[in-house]
Coordinates of C-alpha atoms (C1' of nucleotides) in Angstrom, one line a residue:
Chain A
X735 CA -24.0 17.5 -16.6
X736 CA -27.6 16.4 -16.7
X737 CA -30.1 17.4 -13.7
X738 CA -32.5 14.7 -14.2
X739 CA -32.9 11.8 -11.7
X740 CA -31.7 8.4 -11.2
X741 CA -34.6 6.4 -11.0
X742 CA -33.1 4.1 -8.1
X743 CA -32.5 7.1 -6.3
X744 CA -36.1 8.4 -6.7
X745 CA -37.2 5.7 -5.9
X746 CA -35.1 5.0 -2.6
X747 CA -36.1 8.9 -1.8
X748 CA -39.7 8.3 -2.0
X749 CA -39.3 5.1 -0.2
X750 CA -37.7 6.2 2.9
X751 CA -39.5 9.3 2.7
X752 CA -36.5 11.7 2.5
X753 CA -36.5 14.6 0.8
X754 CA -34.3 14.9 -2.8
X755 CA -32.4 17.9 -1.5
X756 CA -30.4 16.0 1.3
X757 CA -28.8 13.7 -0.3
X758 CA -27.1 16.2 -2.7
X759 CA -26.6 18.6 -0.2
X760 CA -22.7 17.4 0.2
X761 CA -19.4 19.9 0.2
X762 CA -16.7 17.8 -1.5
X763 CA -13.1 19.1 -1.1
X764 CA -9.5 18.5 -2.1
X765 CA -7.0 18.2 0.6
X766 CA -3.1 18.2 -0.7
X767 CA -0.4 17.0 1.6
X768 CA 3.1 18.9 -0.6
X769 CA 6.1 17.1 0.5
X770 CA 9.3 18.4 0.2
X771 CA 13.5 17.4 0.9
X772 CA 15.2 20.0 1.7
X773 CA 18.4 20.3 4.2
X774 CA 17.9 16.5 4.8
X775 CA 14.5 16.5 6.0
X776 CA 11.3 15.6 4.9
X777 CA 9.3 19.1 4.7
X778 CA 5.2 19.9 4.3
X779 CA 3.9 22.8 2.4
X780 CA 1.2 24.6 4.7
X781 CA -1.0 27.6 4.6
X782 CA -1.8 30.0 7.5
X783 CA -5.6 30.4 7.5
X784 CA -6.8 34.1 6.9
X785 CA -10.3 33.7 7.5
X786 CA -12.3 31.9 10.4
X787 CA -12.7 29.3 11.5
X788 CA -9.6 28.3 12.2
X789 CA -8.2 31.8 11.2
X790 CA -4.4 31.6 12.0
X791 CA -4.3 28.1 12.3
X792 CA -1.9 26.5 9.6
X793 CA -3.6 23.9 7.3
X794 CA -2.8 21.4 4.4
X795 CA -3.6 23.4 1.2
X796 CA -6.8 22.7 -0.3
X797 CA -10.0 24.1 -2.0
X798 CA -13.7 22.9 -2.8
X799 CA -14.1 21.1 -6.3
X800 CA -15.9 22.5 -8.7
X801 CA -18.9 21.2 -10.3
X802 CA -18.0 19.9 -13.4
X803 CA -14.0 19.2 -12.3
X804 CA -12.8 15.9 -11.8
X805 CA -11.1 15.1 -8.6
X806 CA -7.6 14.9 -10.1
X807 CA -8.0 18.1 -11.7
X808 CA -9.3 20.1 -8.3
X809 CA -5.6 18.3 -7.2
X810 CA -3.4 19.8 -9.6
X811 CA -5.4 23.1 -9.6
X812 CA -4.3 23.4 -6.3
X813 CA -0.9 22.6 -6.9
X814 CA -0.4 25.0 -10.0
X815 CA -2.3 27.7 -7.8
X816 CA 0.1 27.3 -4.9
X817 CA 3.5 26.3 -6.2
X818 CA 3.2 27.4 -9.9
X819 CA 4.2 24.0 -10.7
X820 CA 2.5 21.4 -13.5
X821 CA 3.3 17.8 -14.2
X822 CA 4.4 17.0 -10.4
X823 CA 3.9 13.8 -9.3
X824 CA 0.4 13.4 -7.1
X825 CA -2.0 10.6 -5.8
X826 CA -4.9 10.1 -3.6
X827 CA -4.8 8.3 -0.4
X828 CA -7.6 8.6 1.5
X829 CA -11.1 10.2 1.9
X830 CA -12.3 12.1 5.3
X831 CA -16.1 12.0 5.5
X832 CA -16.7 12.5 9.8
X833 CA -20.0 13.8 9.5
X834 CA -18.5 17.1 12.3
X835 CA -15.3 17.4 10.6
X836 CA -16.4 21.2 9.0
X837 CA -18.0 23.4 11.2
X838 CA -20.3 25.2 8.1
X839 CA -21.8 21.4 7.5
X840 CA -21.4 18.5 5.5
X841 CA -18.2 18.8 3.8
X842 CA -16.2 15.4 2.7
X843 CA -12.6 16.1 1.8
X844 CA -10.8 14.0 -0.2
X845 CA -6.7 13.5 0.6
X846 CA -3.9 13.8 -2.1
X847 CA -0.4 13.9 -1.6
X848 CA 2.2 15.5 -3.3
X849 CA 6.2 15.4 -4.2
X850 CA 7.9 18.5 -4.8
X851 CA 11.5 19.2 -6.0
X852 CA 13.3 21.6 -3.8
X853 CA 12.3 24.9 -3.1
X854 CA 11.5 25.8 -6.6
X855 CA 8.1 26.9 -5.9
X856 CA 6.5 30.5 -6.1
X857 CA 4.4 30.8 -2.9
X858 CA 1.6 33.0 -3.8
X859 CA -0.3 35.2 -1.3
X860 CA -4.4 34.1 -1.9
X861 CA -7.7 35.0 -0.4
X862 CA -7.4 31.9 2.0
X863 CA -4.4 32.4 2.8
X864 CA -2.0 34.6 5.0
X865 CA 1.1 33.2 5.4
X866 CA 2.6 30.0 3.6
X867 CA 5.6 28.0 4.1
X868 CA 8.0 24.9 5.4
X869 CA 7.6 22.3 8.0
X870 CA 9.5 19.4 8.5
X871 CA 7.3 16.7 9.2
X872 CA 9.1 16.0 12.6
X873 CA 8.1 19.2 14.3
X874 CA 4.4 20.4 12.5
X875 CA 2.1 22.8 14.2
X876 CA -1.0 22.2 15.6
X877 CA -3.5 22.0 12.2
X878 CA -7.0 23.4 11.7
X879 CA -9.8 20.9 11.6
X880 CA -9.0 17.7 11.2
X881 CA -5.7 17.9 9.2
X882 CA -3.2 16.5 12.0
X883 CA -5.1 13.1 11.1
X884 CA -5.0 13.5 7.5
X885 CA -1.1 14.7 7.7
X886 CA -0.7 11.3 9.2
X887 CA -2.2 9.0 6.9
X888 CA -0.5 11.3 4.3
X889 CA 2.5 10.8 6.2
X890 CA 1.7 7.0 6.4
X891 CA 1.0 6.7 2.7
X892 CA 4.1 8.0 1.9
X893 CA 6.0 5.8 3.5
X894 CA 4.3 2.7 2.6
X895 CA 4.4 3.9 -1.1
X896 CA 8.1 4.5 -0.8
X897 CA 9.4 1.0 0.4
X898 CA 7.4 -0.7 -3.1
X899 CA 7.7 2.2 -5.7
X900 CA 10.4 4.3 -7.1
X901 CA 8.7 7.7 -6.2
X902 CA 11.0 9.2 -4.1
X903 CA 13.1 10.5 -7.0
X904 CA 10.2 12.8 -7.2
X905 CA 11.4 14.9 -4.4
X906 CA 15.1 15.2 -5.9
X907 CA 16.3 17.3 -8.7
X908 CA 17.0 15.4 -11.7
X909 CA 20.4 14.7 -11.4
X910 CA 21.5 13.6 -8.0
X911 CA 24.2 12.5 -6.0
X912 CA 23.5 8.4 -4.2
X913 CA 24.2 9.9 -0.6
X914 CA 21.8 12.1 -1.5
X915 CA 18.9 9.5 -2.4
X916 CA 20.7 7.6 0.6
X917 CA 19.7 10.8 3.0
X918 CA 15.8 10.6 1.3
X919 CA 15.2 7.8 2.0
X920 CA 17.0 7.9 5.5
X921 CA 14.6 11.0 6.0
X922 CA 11.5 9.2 4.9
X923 CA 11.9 6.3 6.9
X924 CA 13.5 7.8 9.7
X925 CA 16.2 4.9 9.3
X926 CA 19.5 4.8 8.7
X927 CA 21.1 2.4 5.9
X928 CA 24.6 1.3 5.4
X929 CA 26.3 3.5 2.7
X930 CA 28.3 0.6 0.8
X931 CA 24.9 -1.5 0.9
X932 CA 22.5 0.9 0.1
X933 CA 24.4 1.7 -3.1
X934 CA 24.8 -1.9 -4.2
X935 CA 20.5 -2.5 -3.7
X936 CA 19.8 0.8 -5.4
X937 CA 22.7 0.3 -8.2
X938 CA 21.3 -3.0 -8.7
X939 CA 17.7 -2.4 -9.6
X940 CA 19.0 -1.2 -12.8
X941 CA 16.7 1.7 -12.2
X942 CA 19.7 4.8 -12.3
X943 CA 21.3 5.9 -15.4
X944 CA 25.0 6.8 -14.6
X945 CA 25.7 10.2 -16.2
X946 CA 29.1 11.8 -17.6
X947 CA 28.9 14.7 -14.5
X948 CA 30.1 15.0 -11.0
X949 CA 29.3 17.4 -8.5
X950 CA 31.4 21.0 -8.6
X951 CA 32.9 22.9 -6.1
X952 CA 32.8 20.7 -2.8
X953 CA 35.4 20.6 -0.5
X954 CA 35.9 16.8 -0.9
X955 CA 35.5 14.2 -3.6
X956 CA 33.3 15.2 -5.9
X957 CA 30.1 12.4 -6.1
X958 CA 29.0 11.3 -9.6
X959 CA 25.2 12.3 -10.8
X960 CA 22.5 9.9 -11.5
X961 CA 19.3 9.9 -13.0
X962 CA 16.2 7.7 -12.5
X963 CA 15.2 5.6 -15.6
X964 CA 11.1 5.4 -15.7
X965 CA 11.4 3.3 -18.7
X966 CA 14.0 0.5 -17.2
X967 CA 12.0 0.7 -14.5
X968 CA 8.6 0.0 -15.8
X969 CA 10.0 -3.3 -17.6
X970 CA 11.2 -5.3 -15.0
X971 CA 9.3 -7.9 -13.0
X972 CA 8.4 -7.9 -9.5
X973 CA 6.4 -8.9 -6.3
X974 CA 8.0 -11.8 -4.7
X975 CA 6.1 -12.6 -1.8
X976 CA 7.2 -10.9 1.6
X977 CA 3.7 -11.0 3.9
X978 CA 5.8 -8.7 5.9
X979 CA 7.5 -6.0 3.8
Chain B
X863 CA -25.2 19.4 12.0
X864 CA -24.9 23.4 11.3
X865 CA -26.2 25.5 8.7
X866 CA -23.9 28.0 9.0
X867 CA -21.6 28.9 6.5
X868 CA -17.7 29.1 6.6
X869 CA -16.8 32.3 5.8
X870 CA -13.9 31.1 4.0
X871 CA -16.2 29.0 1.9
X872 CA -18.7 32.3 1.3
X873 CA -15.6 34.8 0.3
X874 CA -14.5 32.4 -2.0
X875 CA -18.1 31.9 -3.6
X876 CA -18.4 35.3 -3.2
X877 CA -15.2 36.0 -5.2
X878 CA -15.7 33.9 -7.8
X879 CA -19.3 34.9 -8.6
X880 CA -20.3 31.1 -7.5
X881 CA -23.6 30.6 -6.3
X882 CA -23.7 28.5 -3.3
X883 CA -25.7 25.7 -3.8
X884 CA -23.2 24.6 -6.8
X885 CA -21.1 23.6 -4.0
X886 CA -23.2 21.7 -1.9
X887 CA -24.4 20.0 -4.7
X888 CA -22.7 17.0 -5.1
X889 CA -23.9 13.5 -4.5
X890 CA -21.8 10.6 -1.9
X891 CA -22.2 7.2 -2.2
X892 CA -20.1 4.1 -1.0
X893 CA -19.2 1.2 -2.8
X894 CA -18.6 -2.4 -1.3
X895 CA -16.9 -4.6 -3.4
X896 CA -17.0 -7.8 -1.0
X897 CA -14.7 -10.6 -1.3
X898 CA -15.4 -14.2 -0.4
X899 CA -13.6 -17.6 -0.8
X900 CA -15.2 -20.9 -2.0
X901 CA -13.9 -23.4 -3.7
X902 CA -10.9 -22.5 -3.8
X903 CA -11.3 -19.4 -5.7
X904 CA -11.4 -15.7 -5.0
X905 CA -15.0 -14.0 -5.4
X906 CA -16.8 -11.0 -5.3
X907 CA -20.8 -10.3 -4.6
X908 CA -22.4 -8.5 -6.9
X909 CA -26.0 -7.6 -7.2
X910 CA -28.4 -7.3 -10.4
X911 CA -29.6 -3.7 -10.6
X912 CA -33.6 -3.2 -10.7
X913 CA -33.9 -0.1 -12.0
X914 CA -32.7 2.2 -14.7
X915 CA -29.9 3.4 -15.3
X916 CA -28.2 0.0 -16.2
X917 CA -31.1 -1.8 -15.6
X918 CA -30.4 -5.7 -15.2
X919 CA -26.8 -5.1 -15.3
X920 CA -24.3 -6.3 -12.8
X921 CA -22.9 -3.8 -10.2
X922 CA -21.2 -3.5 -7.1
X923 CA -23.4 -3.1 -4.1
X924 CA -23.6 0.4 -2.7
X925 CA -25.6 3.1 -1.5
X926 CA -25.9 7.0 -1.1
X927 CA -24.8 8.2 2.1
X928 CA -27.3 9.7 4.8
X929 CA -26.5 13.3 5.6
X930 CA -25.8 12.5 9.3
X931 CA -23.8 9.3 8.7
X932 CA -20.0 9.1 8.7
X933 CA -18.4 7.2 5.5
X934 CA -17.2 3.9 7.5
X935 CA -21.0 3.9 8.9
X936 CA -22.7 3.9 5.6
X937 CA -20.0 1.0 4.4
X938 CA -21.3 -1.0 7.1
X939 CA -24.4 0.3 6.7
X940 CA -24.5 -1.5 2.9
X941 CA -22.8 -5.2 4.4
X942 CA -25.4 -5.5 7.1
X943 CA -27.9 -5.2 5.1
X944 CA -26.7 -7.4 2.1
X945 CA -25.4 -10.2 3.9
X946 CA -26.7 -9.9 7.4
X947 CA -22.9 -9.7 9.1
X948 CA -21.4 -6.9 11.7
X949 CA -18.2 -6.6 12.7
X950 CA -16.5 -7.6 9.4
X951 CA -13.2 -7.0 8.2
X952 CA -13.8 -3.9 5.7
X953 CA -11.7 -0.8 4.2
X954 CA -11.6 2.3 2.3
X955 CA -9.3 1.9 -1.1
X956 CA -10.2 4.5 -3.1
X957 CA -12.7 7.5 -4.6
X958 CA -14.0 7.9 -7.5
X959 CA -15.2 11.3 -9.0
X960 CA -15.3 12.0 -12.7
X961 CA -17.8 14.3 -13.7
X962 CA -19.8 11.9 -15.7
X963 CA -19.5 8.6 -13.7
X964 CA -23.3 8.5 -12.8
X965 CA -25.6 9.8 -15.2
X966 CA -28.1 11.7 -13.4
X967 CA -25.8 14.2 -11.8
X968 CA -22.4 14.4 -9.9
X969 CA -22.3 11.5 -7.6
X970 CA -18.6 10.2 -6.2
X971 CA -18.3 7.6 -4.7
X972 CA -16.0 5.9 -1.9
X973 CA -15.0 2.9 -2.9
X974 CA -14.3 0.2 0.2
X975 CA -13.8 -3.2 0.1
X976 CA -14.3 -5.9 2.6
X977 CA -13.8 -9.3 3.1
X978 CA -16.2 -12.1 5.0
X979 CA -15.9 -15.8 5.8
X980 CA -17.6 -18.7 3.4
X981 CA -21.1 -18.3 2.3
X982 CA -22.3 -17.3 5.9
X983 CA -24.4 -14.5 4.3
X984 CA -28.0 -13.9 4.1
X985 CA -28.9 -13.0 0.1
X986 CA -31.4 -10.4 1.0
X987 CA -33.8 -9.1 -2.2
X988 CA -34.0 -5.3 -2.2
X989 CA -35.8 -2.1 -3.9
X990 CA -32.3 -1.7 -6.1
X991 CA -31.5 -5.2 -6.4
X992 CA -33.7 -7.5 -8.8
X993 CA -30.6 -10.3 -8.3
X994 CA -27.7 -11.1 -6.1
X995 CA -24.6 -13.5 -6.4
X996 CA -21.2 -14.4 -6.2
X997 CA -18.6 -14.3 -9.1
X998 CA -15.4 -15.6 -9.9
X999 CA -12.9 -12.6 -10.4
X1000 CA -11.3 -14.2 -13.0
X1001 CA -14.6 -14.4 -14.7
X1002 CA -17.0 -10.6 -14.3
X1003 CA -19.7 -10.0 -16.0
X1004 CA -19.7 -6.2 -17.6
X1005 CA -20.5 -3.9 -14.7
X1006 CA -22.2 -0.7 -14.9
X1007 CA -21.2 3.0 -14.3
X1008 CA -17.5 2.7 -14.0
X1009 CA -17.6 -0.2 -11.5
X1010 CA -15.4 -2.4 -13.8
X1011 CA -12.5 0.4 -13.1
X1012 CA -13.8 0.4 -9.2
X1013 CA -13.5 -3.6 -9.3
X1014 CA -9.8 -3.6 -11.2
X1015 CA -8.7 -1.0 -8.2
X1016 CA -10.6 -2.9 -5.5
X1017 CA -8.5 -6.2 -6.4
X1018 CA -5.5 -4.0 -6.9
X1019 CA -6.0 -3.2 -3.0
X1020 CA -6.7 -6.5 -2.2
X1021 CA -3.6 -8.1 -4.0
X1022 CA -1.2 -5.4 -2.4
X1023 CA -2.9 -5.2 1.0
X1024 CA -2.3 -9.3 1.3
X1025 CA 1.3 -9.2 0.9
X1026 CA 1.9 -6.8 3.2
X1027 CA -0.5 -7.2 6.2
X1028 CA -2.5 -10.5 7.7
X1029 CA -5.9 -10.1 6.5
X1030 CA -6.1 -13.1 4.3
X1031 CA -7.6 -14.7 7.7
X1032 CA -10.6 -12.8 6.9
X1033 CA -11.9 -14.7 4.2
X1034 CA -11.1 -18.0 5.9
X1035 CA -13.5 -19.6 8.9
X1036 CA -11.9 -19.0 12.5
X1037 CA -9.9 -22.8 12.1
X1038 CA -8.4 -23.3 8.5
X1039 CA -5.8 -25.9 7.8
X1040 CA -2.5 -24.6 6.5
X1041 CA -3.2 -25.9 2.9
X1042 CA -6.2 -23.9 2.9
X1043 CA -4.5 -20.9 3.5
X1044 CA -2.3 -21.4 1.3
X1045 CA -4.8 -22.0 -1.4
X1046 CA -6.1 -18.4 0.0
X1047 CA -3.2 -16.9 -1.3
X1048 CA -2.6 -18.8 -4.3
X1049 CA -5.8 -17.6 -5.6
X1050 CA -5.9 -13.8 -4.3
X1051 CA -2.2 -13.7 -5.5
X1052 CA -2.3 -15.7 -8.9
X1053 CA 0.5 -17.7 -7.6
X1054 CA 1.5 -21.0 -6.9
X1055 CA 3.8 -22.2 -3.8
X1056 CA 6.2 -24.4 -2.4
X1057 CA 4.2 -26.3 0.2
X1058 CA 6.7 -27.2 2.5
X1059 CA 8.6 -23.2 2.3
X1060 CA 5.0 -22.0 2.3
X1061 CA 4.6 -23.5 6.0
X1062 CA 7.9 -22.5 7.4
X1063 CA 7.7 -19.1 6.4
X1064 CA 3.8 -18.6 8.1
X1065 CA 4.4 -20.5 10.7
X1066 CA 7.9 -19.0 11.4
X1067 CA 5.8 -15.2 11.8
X1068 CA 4.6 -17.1 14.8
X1069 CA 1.5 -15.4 14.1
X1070 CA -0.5 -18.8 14.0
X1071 CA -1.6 -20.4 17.0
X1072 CA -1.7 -24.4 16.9
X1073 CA -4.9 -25.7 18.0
X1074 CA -5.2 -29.3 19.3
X1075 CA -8.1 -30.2 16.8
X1076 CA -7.7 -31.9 13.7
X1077 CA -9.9 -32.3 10.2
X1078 CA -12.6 -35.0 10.4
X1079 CA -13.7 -37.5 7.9
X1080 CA -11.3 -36.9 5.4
X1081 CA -9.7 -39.2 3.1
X1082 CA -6.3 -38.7 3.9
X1083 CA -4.0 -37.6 7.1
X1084 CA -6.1 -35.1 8.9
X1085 CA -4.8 -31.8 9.2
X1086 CA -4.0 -29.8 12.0
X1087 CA -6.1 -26.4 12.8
X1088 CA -4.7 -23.9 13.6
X1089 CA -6.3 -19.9 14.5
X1090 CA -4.9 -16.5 13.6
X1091 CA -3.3 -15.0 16.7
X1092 CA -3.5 -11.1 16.4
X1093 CA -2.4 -10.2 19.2
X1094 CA 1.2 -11.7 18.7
X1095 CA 1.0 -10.4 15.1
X1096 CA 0.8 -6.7 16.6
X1097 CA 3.6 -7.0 18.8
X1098 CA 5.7 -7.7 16.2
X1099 CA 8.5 -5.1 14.7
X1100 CA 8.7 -4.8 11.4
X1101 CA 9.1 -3.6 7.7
X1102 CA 13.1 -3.7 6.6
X1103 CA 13.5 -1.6 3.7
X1104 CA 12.5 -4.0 0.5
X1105 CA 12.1 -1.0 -2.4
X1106 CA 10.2 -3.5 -4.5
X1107 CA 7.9 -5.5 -2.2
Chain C
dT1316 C1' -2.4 -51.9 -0.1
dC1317 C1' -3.2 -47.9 -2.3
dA1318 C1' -4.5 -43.0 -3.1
dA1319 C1' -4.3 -38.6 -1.3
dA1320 C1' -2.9 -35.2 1.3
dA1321 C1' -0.2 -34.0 5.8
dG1322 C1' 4.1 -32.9 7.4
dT1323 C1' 9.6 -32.9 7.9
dG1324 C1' 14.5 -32.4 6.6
dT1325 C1' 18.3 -31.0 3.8
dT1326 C1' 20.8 -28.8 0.3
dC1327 C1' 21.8 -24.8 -2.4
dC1328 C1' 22.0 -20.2 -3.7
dG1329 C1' 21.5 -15.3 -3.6
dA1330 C1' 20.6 -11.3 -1.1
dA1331 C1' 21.3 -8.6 3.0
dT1332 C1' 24.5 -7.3 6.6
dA1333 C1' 28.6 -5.7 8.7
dC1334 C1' 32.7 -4.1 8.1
dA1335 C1' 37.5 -2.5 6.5
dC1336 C1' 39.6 0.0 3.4
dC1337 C1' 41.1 3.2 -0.5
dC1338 C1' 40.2 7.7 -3.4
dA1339 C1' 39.7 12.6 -4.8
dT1340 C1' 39.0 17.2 -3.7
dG1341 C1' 39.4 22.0 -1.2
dC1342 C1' 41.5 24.3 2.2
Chain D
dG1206 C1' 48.7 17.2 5.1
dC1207 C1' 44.2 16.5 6.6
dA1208 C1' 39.3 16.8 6.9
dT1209 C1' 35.4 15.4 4.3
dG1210 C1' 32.6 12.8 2.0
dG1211 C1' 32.9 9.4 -2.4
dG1212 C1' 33.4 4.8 -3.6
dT1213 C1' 34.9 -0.5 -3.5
dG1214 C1' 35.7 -5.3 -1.8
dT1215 C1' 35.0 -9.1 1.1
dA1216 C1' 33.5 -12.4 4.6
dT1217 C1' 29.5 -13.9 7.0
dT1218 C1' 24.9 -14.7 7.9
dC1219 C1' 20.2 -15.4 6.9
dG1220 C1' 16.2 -16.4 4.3
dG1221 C1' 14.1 -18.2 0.2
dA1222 C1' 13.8 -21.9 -3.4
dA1223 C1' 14.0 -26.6 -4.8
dC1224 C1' 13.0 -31.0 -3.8
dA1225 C1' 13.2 -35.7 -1.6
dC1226 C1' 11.2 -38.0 1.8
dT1227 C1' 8.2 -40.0 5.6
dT1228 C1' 3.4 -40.2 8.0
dT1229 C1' -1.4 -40.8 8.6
dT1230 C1' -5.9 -41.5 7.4
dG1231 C1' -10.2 -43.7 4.5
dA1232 C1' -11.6 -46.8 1.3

DNA sequence: TCAAAAGTGTTCCGAATACACCCATGC
DNA sequence: GCATGGGTGTATTCGGAACACTTTTGA
């Protein structure tokens, strides 16, 4: 990474008479919302702060980038750090830039969001941290700085991502049960759908791969497995137009 | 603003054997990618850079961010200044923050995008902008930096955002005909429609309000204006469950 | 009277909804 | 047997797509 100077910022410097240092004088952060479906709810990851300010106060998991790490990359750092987990699905949605939202200065976070499977993390004790674990997004904590706003445009995100694109299967194991993708989404959207319809909409995407397995050991009939097909899905067309999803 | 530093932020440097002023060392600008519609096709404004890097090459219109200046600020900051308009419809779609987008250090940038009416602009020569103009999105010149991948995810935005929320209005004056709305949409959307289903289904939002003015001097049946009535749009319910917009 | 665009009505089809009903398993 | 969830079929309703048609203006 070079250190010399863009001419057109020089020169806008010089011409409003500001001095060079200000204007690279910004904290950039990574701010990851980690969702999770467990017991039929839709579940956040967050930390307990161990250091001020906000010490105590639960947070959304994130760190400063680094200097020569891409924005993506400070993402899934914090995801491999926390959960111990690579590959998982994660996208941005929004950047927080209030000029008072850090109390140590100028610090613009940027807002990623995360789907987990299940509870197959490793939570991992860390310098910033005291105490991890669960929330379901229906009952959260009051959140250091500004992170009740960015849990709900994460929150938001989510569920405007979820009605267009098949991402919820991120938050299921591999193989899974319809009334189980039925309860997702029910959970997402805080919605119920009717069980005979939902399975003819979803069935008729094309999208799930029946497999040769059922469920074991339940007390009542046992429910046949499915997996999401990426590939199926990625060649079909789509957008009609709705104006009103 | 405080100079003060957050602990958390210091243990961690601290830990790491990070110097501080790596962290704070990271450049923030916004980019505007601003949408018009004229002659019946979707356009952006872009201005000719005047300096190095990428001298004389196309770009999107943006700016660095003052230290003391929140992100939404320095967006509107940019539009004011290029086109002489307040209060216009504009929104954050994405950041961008690879290592080596910007050649003379670690700049990312915010990437908004915003929408005005006609040509009601004032073309205002700057100190970073030898040229200014609008251009067909169908037909870009090469940008520089990354802009062309900021421009391909601005009209992403734009394309999604339309189907799903009333902001086409936006780019249209205050009393459009129904057939130029339509055209709106057949150009942001690549799409043609039904004229007479293309009607019923705006009009049957009940989010237009019929005014009693008509076209004048055309060749033909003068049309009927109508306005965009947002306050009946908001106090609407919404969003079934569609899966696949 | 003709061109051009405004505006309306009707038919058809497929998808979404609302149900009623049967099936397989563990206890 | 019976409780529990798994799974299917059908009738109805609603909205979108296709398209034919009438109206109003300027030239």
């Amino acid at each position: 990474m070079s250190n010399s100077l863009d001419p057109t910022i020089t020169h806008y410097l010089s011409e409003n008479n500001l001095p060079f240092k200000d204007f690279f004088q910004f904290g950039l952060s990574v701010d990851c919302v980690i969702f999770g479906y467990q017991q039929k709810s839709l579940k956040v990851l967050l930390i307990q702060r161990g250091a001020e300010p906000f010490q105590s106060k639960w947070a959304i998991p994130g760190d400063l980038v680094n200097p020569g790490e891409d924005l993506n990359a400070s993402a899934n750092r914090i995801l491999k750090h926390l959960t111990g987990l690579e590959n998982i699905f994660v996208e941005q949605f929004h950047t927080f830039g209030k000029t008072d939202r850090h109390p140590a200065g100028r610090v613009v976070t940027v807002g990623y969001f995360s789907l987990v499977r299940g509870e197959n993390y490793q939570p991992v004790a860390s310098n910033w941290a005291s105490d991890i674990g669960w929330f379901d997004v229906e009952d959260l904590p009051d959140l250091a700085f500004d992170h009740s706003q960015i849990m709900d445009a994460a929150i938001n995100a989510l569920r405007k991502k979820v009605r267009t694109e098949p991402i919820g299967f991120n938050l299921l194991p591999p193989k899974f049960t319809l009334l189980e993708l039925q309860g997702l989404y029910e959970a997402v959207l805080r919605q119920k759908f009717d069980k005979p319809n939902f399975r003819k909409k979803i069935l008729g995407t094309g999208i799930l791969i029946p497999l040769d397995e059922v469920q074991q050991n339940v007390a009542h009939r046992p429910a046949k497995l499915f997996r999401f097909d990426l590939e199926r899905y990625h060649s079909l067309g789509r957008e009609p137009f709705s104006f009103e999803l």
